[in-house]
Amino acid sequence: MSRVLVLGAGELGLPILRSLSDFPTASRPAITLLIRPSTLSSPSPSKTQELAHLRDLGVAFLAADIAASNNATELASHFQRFDIIISCTGFAGGPATQLKLARAVCAAGVPHYYPWQFGVDYDIIGPEAANGIFREQCEVRRLLRGQDKTKWTIVSTGMFTSFLFEAFFGVVEGVETAGSDGEAVVRALGSWGNKVTVTTPEDIGRVVSKLVLEDQRAGVVFTAGDTVSYGRLADLVETQIGKKVRREVWSLDFLRAELETDPENQIKKYRCLFAEGKGVSWDRASTVNEEWNIKTTDVQGFLSSKASPPREQ
């Protein structure tokens, strides 16, 4: 039986843990979640419920604090007992966390690693785009490609679907009150023809569990719940939410000027990156979910779940 360690039980970690535990008992791995000691010893009421749910799924816990670990050697001592490690830590750990994890995984000789690269195509984007927002992600790829001890799989997912509709991102506003009076706003980053790939965490969880337990291929693979232009996005918001849509374009020049006034603002960096339109979208036909005929949630389906009642396209 393979031993899988999942780092993080947030927006992506939980769906991956659930998908892994859904596999038939004969092929299901021994699943462990790395969790802060303080979370285990004094959890909040909501966290207590979540931990009980994970125990019911057969998930074990390893108490360790990634942020408090000063070096890769300390983390490697925890990692060396596992066959597969899946990082779902996100960027919350702060700068250099992903590099520290990658170094620890390699130092521990872990046979297979799935790093936190659940996003855009960093090979195309490169380390200097949008004031170097993904420089560390590119460095993680360089590190993994420069060794031959640990097999690695990078799952490029595009943006989490829900992020596209977050008000603070600024692309879509007004969908949270579907069918009510007023208008929604959709803003194109760069142009209406620019495209973006999105996938829900639940769909990513199903893809990752199949990669881990059945396919086990190495290298970079792609998923896509949907790939849409901003023009198509505006049309879908209007038909599915039932509101008139005000359409605006945030040009690349405008977004770069905005970033110049606030160069450390992460959201403004993201907007510039997506406005440039490179490495942020790909054809669904090239994805593993299409290869395996896994039905995923597209933008229309995501919006329909918010509308009451759903509207036909």
mmCIF file of N, CA, C and O in Angstrom, residues 218-281:
data_model
loop_
_atom_site.group_PDB
_atom_site.id
_atom_site.type_symbol
_atom_site.label_atom_id
_atom_site.label_comp_id
_atom_site.label_asym_id
_atom_site.label_seq_id
_atom_site.Cartn_x
_atom_site.Cartn_y
_atom_site.Cartn_z
ATOM 1 N N ALA A 218 4.604 11.241 -15.156
ATOM 2 C CA ALA A 218 5.449 12.328 -14.680
ATOM 3 C C ALA A 218 5.422 13.482 -15.669
ATOM 4 O O ALA A 218 4.956 13.352 -16.807
ATOM 5 N N GLY A 219 5.937 14.638 -15.233
ATOM 6 C CA GLY A 219 6.018 15.797 -16.095
ATOM 7 C C GLY A 219 4.864 16.755 -15.857
ATOM 8 O O GLY A 219 4.219 16.737 -14.822
ATOM 9 N N VAL A 220 4.613 17.594 -16.842
ATOM 10 C CA VAL A 220 3.562 18.604 -16.749
ATOM 11 C C VAL A 220 2.321 18.109 -17.478
ATOM 12 O O VAL A 220 2.396 17.706 -18.640
ATOM 13 N N VAL A 221 1.184 18.115 -16.778
ATOM 14 C CA VAL A 221 -0.093 17.772 -17.390
ATOM 15 C C VAL A 221 -1.049 18.951 -17.216
ATOM 16 O O VAL A 221 -0.841 19.813 -16.361
ATOM 17 N N PHE A 222 -2.096 18.965 -18.013
ATOM 18 C CA PHE A 222 -3.034 20.089 -18.005
ATOM 19 C C PHE A 222 -4.456 19.601 -17.742
ATOM 20 O O PHE A 222 -4.854 18.530 -18.204
ATOM 21 N N THR A 223 -5.194 20.400 -16.979
ATOM 22 C CA THR A 223 -6.627 20.190 -16.804
ATOM 23 C C THR A 223 -7.345 21.474 -17.222
ATOM 24 O O THR A 223 -6.736 22.538 -17.287
ATOM 25 N N ALA A 224 -8.639 21.359 -17.462
ATOM 26 C CA ALA A 224 -9.450 22.548 -17.742
ATOM 27 C C ALA A 224 -10.914 22.216 -17.522
ATOM 28 O O ALA A 224 -11.451 21.322 -18.172
ATOM 29 N N GLY A 225 -11.526 22.923 -16.581
ATOM 30 C CA GLY A 225 -12.972 22.840 -16.485
ATOM 31 C C GLY A 225 -13.600 23.574 -17.652
ATOM 32 O O GLY A 225 -14.610 23.165 -18.205
ATOM 33 N N ASP A 226 -12.953 24.675 -18.036
ATOM 34 C CA ASP A 226 -13.424 25.460 -19.172
ATOM 35 C C ASP A 226 -12.318 26.417 -19.592
ATOM 36 O O ASP A 226 -11.442 26.768 -18.791
ATOM 37 N N THR A 227 -12.350 26.815 -20.837
ATOM 38 C CA THR A 227 -11.502 27.889 -21.354
ATOM 39 C C THR A 227 -12.417 28.847 -22.092
ATOM 40 O O THR A 227 -13.073 28.457 -23.065
ATOM 41 N N VAL A 228 -12.495 30.077 -21.606
ATOM 42 C CA VAL A 228 -13.438 31.044 -22.167
ATOM 43 C C VAL A 228 -12.747 32.370 -22.442
ATOM 44 O O VAL A 228 -11.801 32.757 -21.753
ATOM 45 N N SER A 229 -13.241 33.066 -23.444
ATOM 46 C CA SER A 229 -12.831 34.445 -23.666
ATOM 47 C C SER A 229 -13.626 35.327 -22.710
ATOM 48 O O SER A 229 -14.684 34.934 -22.190
ATOM 49 N N TYR A 230 -13.136 36.533 -22.487
ATOM 50 C CA TYR A 230 -13.883 37.450 -21.629
ATOM 51 C C TYR A 230 -15.197 37.865 -22.288
ATOM 52 O O TYR A 230 -16.187 38.128 -21.589
ATOM 53 N N GLY A 231 -15.226 37.887 -23.612
ATOM 54 C CA GLY A 231 -16.475 38.167 -24.305
ATOM 55 C C GLY A 231 -17.506 37.084 -24.040
ATOM 56 O O GLY A 231 -18.683 37.373 -23.751
ATOM 57 N N ARG A 232 -17.098 35.834 -24.135
ATOM 58 C CA ARG A 232 -17.987 34.708 -23.841
ATOM 59 C C ARG A 232 -18.408 34.731 -22.374
ATOM 60 O O ARG A 232 -19.566 34.445 -22.031
ATOM 61 N N LEU A 233 -17.488 35.076 -21.483
ATOM 62 C CA LEU A 233 -17.799 35.173 -20.057
ATOM 63 C C LEU A 233 -18.920 36.177 -19.822
ATOM 64 O O LEU A 233 -19.868 35.904 -19.065
ATOM 65 N N ALA A 234 -18.839 37.346 -20.463
ATOM 66 C CA ALA A 234 -19.879 38.364 -20.303
ATOM 67 C C ALA A 234 -21.228 37.851 -20.790
ATOM 68 O O ALA A 234 -22.264 38.076 -20.147
ATOM 69 N N ASP A 235 -21.232 37.149 -21.917
ATOM 70 C CA ASP A 235 -22.481 36.580 -22.442
ATOM 71 C C ASP A 235 -23.080 35.584 -21.449
ATOM 72 O O ASP A 235 -24.296 35.575 -21.209
ATOM 73 N N LEU A 236 -22.238 34.728 -20.864
ATOM 74 C CA LEU A 236 -22.724 33.715 -19.932
ATOM 75 C C LEU A 236 -23.266 34.348 -18.654
ATOM 76 O O LEU A 236 -24.287 33.898 -18.113
ATOM 77 N N VAL A 237 -22.584 35.363 -18.154
ATOM 78 C CA VAL A 237 -23.080 36.043 -16.951
ATOM 79 C C VAL A 237 -24.471 36.614 -17.211
ATOM 80 O O VAL A 237 -25.389 36.486 -16.393
ATOM 81 N N GLU A 238 -24.655 37.217 -18.378
ATOM 82 C CA GLU A 238 -25.943 37.841 -18.695
ATOM 83 C C GLU A 238 -27.058 36.804 -18.800
ATOM 84 O O GLU A 238 -28.158 36.986 -18.257
ATOM 85 N N THR A 239 -26.787 35.690 -19.484
ATOM 86 C CA THR A 239 -27.845 34.695 -19.701
ATOM 87 C C THR A 239 -28.115 33.851 -18.459
ATOM 88 O O THR A 239 -29.255 33.469 -18.195
ATOM 89 N N GLN A 240 -27.095 33.557 -17.687
ATOM 90 C CA GLN A 240 -27.266 32.669 -16.543
ATOM 91 C C GLN A 240 -27.714 33.382 -15.273
ATOM 92 O O GLN A 240 -28.442 32.805 -14.472
ATOM 93 N N ILE A 241 -27.281 34.606 -15.090
ATOM 94 C CA ILE A 241 -27.602 35.331 -13.864
ATOM 95 C C ILE A 241 -28.869 36.165 -14.022
ATOM 96 O O ILE A 241 -29.545 36.485 -13.060
ATOM 97 N N GLY A 242 -29.206 36.495 -15.257
ATOM 98 C CA GLY A 242 -30.443 37.222 -15.486
ATOM 99 C C GLY A 242 -30.340 38.702 -15.206
ATOM 100 O O GLY A 242 -31.318 39.325 -14.761
ATOM 101 N N LYS A 243 -29.193 39.281 -15.452
ATOM 102 C CA LYS A 243 -28.991 40.713 -15.274
ATOM 103 C C LYS A 243 -28.380 41.307 -16.529
ATOM 104 O O LYS A 243 -27.649 40.636 -17.254
ATOM 105 N N LYS A 244 -28.689 42.576 -16.749
ATOM 106 C CA LYS A 244 -27.977 43.294 -17.790
ATOM 107 C C LYS A 244 -26.519 43.426 -17.376
ATOM 108 O O LYS A 244 -26.207 43.673 -16.209
ATOM 109 N N VAL A 245 -25.609 43.234 -18.311
ATOM 110 C CA VAL A 245 -24.174 43.280 -18.019
ATOM 111 C C VAL A 245 -23.555 44.545 -18.605
ATOM 112 O O VAL A 245 -23.698 44.818 -19.804
ATOM 113 N N ARG A 246 -22.911 45.293 -17.731
ATOM 114 C CA ARG A 246 -22.115 46.422 -18.199
ATOM 115 C C ARG A 246 -20.716 45.897 -18.512
ATOM 116 O O ARG A 246 -20.089 45.250 -17.669
ATOM 117 N N ARG A 247 -20.239 46.165 -19.716
ATOM 118 C CA ARG A 247 -18.968 45.605 -20.177
ATOM 119 C C ARG A 247 -17.897 46.693 -20.245
ATOM 120 O O ARG A 247 -18.110 47.738 -20.839
ATOM 121 N N GLU A 248 -16.755 46.386 -19.621
ATOM 122 C CA GLU A 248 -15.638 47.321 -19.610
ATOM 123 C C GLU A 248 -14.365 46.569 -19.980
ATOM 124 O O GLU A 248 -14.258 45.363 -19.740
ATOM 125 N N VAL A 249 -13.414 47.278 -20.560
ATOM 126 C CA VAL A 249 -12.104 46.697 -20.871
ATOM 127 C C VAL A 249 -11.053 47.394 -20.026
ATOM 128 O O VAL A 249 -10.981 48.634 -20.017
ATOM 129 N N TRP A 250 -10.273 46.602 -19.311
ATOM 130 C CA TRP A 250 -9.090 47.124 -18.639
ATOM 131 C C TRP A 250 -7.900 46.779 -19.540
ATOM 132 O O TRP A 250 -7.468 45.617 -19.590
ATOM 133 N N SER A 251 -7.406 47.759 -20.262
ATOM 134 C CA SER A 251 -6.318 47.511 -21.202
ATOM 135 C C SER A 251 -5.035 47.165 -20.456
ATOM 136 O O SER A 251 -4.869 47.484 -19.264
ATOM 137 N N LEU A 252 -4.123 46.537 -21.176
ATOM 138 C CA LEU A 252 -2.848 46.190 -20.572
ATOM 139 C C LEU A 252 -2.092 47.446 -20.144
ATOM 140 O O LEU A 252 -1.470 47.470 -19.078
ATOM 141 N N ASP A 253 -2.161 48.505 -20.945
ATOM 142 C CA ASP A 253 -1.493 49.761 -20.578
ATOM 143 C C ASP A 253 -2.073 50.318 -19.284
ATOM 144 O O ASP A 253 -1.331 50.784 -18.403
ATOM 145 N N PHE A 254 -3.385 50.294 -19.160
ATOM 146 C CA PHE A 254 -4.038 50.777 -17.933
ATOM 147 C C PHE A 254 -3.604 49.956 -16.726
ATOM 148 O O PHE A 254 -3.266 50.499 -15.664
ATOM 149 N N LEU A 255 -3.589 48.635 -16.868
ATOM 150 C CA LEU A 255 -3.244 47.766 -15.742
ATOM 151 C C LEU A 255 -1.777 47.902 -15.356
ATOM 152 O O LEU A 255 -1.434 47.852 -14.171
ATOM 153 N N ARG A 256 -0.915 48.080 -16.344
ATOM 154 C CA ARG A 256 0.504 48.298 -16.029
ATOM 155 C C ARG A 256 0.706 49.612 -15.294
ATOM 156 O O ARG A 256 1.521 49.705 -14.362
ATOM 157 N N ALA A 257 -0.037 50.638 -15.684
ATOM 158 C CA ALA A 257 0.053 51.923 -14.987
ATOM 159 C C ALA A 257 -0.446 51.783 -13.550
ATOM 160 O O ALA A 257 0.137 52.363 -12.619
ATOM 161 N N GLU A 258 -1.512 51.014 -13.361
ATOM 162 C CA GLU A 258 -2.018 50.756 -12.018
ATOM 163 C C GLU A 258 -0.976 50.038 -11.165
ATOM 164 O O GLU A 258 -0.796 50.350 -9.989
ATOM 165 N N LEU A 259 -0.294 49.079 -11.759
ATOM 166 C CA LEU A 259 0.725 48.323 -11.034
ATOM 167 C C LEU A 259 1.926 49.197 -10.680
ATOM 168 O O LEU A 259 2.518 49.049 -9.609
ATOM 169 N N GLU A 260 2.267 50.116 -11.547
ATOM 170 C CA GLU A 260 3.396 51.007 -11.275
ATOM 171 C C GLU A 260 3.164 51.854 -10.026
ATOM 172 O O GLU A 260 4.103 52.182 -9.302
ATOM 173 N N THR A 261 1.910 52.189 -9.772
ATOM 174 C CA THR A 261 1.602 52.993 -8.589
ATOM 175 C C THR A 261 1.592 52.159 -7.311
ATOM 176 O O THR A 261 1.652 52.711 -6.211
ATOM 177 N N ASP A 262 1.524 50.838 -7.452
ATOM 178 C CA ASP A 262 1.442 49.938 -6.293
ATOM 179 C C ASP A 262 2.135 48.629 -6.657
ATOM 180 O O ASP A 262 1.493 47.587 -6.789
ATOM 181 N N PRO A 263 3.463 48.653 -6.822
ATOM 182 C CA PRO A 263 4.177 47.529 -7.448
ATOM 183 C C PRO A 263 4.177 46.221 -6.660
ATOM 184 O O PRO A 263 4.491 45.171 -7.226
ATOM 185 N N GLU A 264 3.827 46.252 -5.384
ATOM 186 C CA GLU A 264 3.814 45.019 -4.592
ATOM 187 C C GLU A 264 2.411 44.442 -4.440
ATOM 188 O O GLU A 264 2.229 43.447 -3.730
ATOM 189 N N ASN A 265 1.447 45.049 -5.066
ATOM 190 C CA ASN A 265 0.067 44.587 -4.948
ATOM 191 C C ASN A 265 -0.126 43.311 -5.770
ATOM 192 O O ASN A 265 -0.029 43.332 -7.000
ATOM 193 N N GLN A 266 -0.409 42.196 -5.089
ATOM 194 C CA GLN A 266 -0.492 40.900 -5.758
ATOM 195 C C GLN A 266 -1.651 40.839 -6.745
ATOM 196 O O GLN A 266 -1.523 40.264 -7.837
ATOM 197 N N ILE A 267 -2.793 41.406 -6.396
ATOM 198 C CA ILE A 267 -3.950 41.354 -7.290
ATOM 199 C C ILE A 267 -3.672 42.134 -8.566
ATOM 200 O O ILE A 267 -4.026 41.701 -9.673
ATOM 201 N N LYS A 268 -3.012 43.267 -8.440
ATOM 202 C CA LYS A 268 -2.683 44.049 -9.635
ATOM 203 C C LYS A 268 -1.668 43.320 -10.502
ATOM 204 O O LYS A 268 -1.695 43.429 -11.733
ATOM 205 N N LYS A 269 -0.782 42.549 -9.873
ATOM 206 C CA LYS A 269 0.140 41.715 -10.638
ATOM 207 C C LYS A 269 -0.622 40.648 -11.420
ATOM 208 O O LYS A 269 -0.354 40.396 -12.599
ATOM 209 N N TYR A 270 -1.589 39.996 -10.741
ATOM 210 C CA TYR A 270 -2.403 38.977 -11.407
ATOM 211 C C TYR A 270 -3.135 39.564 -12.606
ATOM 212 O O TYR A 270 -3.188 38.955 -13.682
ATOM 213 N N ARG A 271 -3.725 40.734 -12.425
ATOM 214 C CA ARG A 271 -4.478 41.340 -13.522
ATOM 215 C C ARG A 271 -3.587 41.592 -14.728
ATOM 216 O O ARG A 271 -3.980 41.326 -15.874
ATOM 217 N N CYS A 272 -2.376 42.099 -14.493
ATOM 218 C CA CYS A 272 -1.442 42.329 -15.604
ATOM 219 C C CYS A 272 -1.094 41.021 -16.299
ATOM 220 O O CYS A 272 -1.061 40.940 -17.533
ATOM 221 N N LEU A 273 -0.843 40.006 -15.505
ATOM 222 C CA LEU A 273 -0.461 38.710 -16.053
ATOM 223 C C LEU A 273 -1.542 38.159 -16.970
ATOM 224 O O LEU A 273 -1.271 37.715 -18.092
ATOM 225 N N PHE A 274 -2.785 38.213 -16.513
ATOM 226 C CA PHE A 274 -3.874 37.663 -17.324
ATOM 227 C C PHE A 274 -4.183 38.561 -18.510
ATOM 228 O O PHE A 274 -4.618 38.082 -19.559
ATOM 229 N N ALA A 275 -3.941 39.856 -18.378
ATOM 230 C CA ALA A 275 -4.139 40.759 -19.512
ATOM 231 C C ALA A 275 -3.118 40.502 -20.616
ATOM 232 O O ALA A 275 -3.416 40.676 -21.805
ATOM 233 N N GLU A 276 -1.909 40.084 -20.230
ATOM 234 C CA GLU A 276 -0.897 39.747 -21.235
ATOM 235 C C GLU A 276 -1.317 38.527 -22.047
ATOM 236 O O GLU A 276 -0.928 38.373 -23.211
ATOM 237 N N GLY A 277 -2.073 37.634 -21.439
ATOM 238 C CA GLY A 277 -2.693 36.534 -22.177
ATOM 239 C C GLY A 277 -1.780 35.386 -22.540
ATOM 240 O O GLY A 277 -2.156 34.521 -23.331
ATOM 241 N N LYS A 278 -0.595 35.318 -21.956
ATOM 242 C CA LYS A 278 0.353 34.249 -22.292
ATOM 243 C C LYS A 278 0.420 33.219 -21.161
ATOM 244 O O LYS A 278 0.650 33.565 -20.012
ATOM 245 N N GLY A 279 0.193 31.957 -21.509
ATOM 246 C CA GLY A 279 0.320 30.892 -20.532
ATOM 247 C C GLY A 279 -0.833 30.769 -19.555
ATOM 248 O O GLY A 279 -0.726 30.043 -18.569
ATOM 249 N N VAL A 280 -1.941 31.456 -19.840
ATOM 250 C CA VAL A 280 -3.065 31.438 -18.903
ATOM 251 C C VAL A 280 -4.281 30.700 -19.464
ATOM 252 O O VAL A 280 -5.309 30.617 -18.801
ATOM 253 N N SER A 281 -4.154 30.158 -20.675
ATOM 254 C CA SER A 281 -5.267 29.395 -21.251
ATOM 255 C C SER A 281 -4.728 28.333 -22.188
ATOM 256 O O SER A 281 -3.639 28.467 -22.749
#
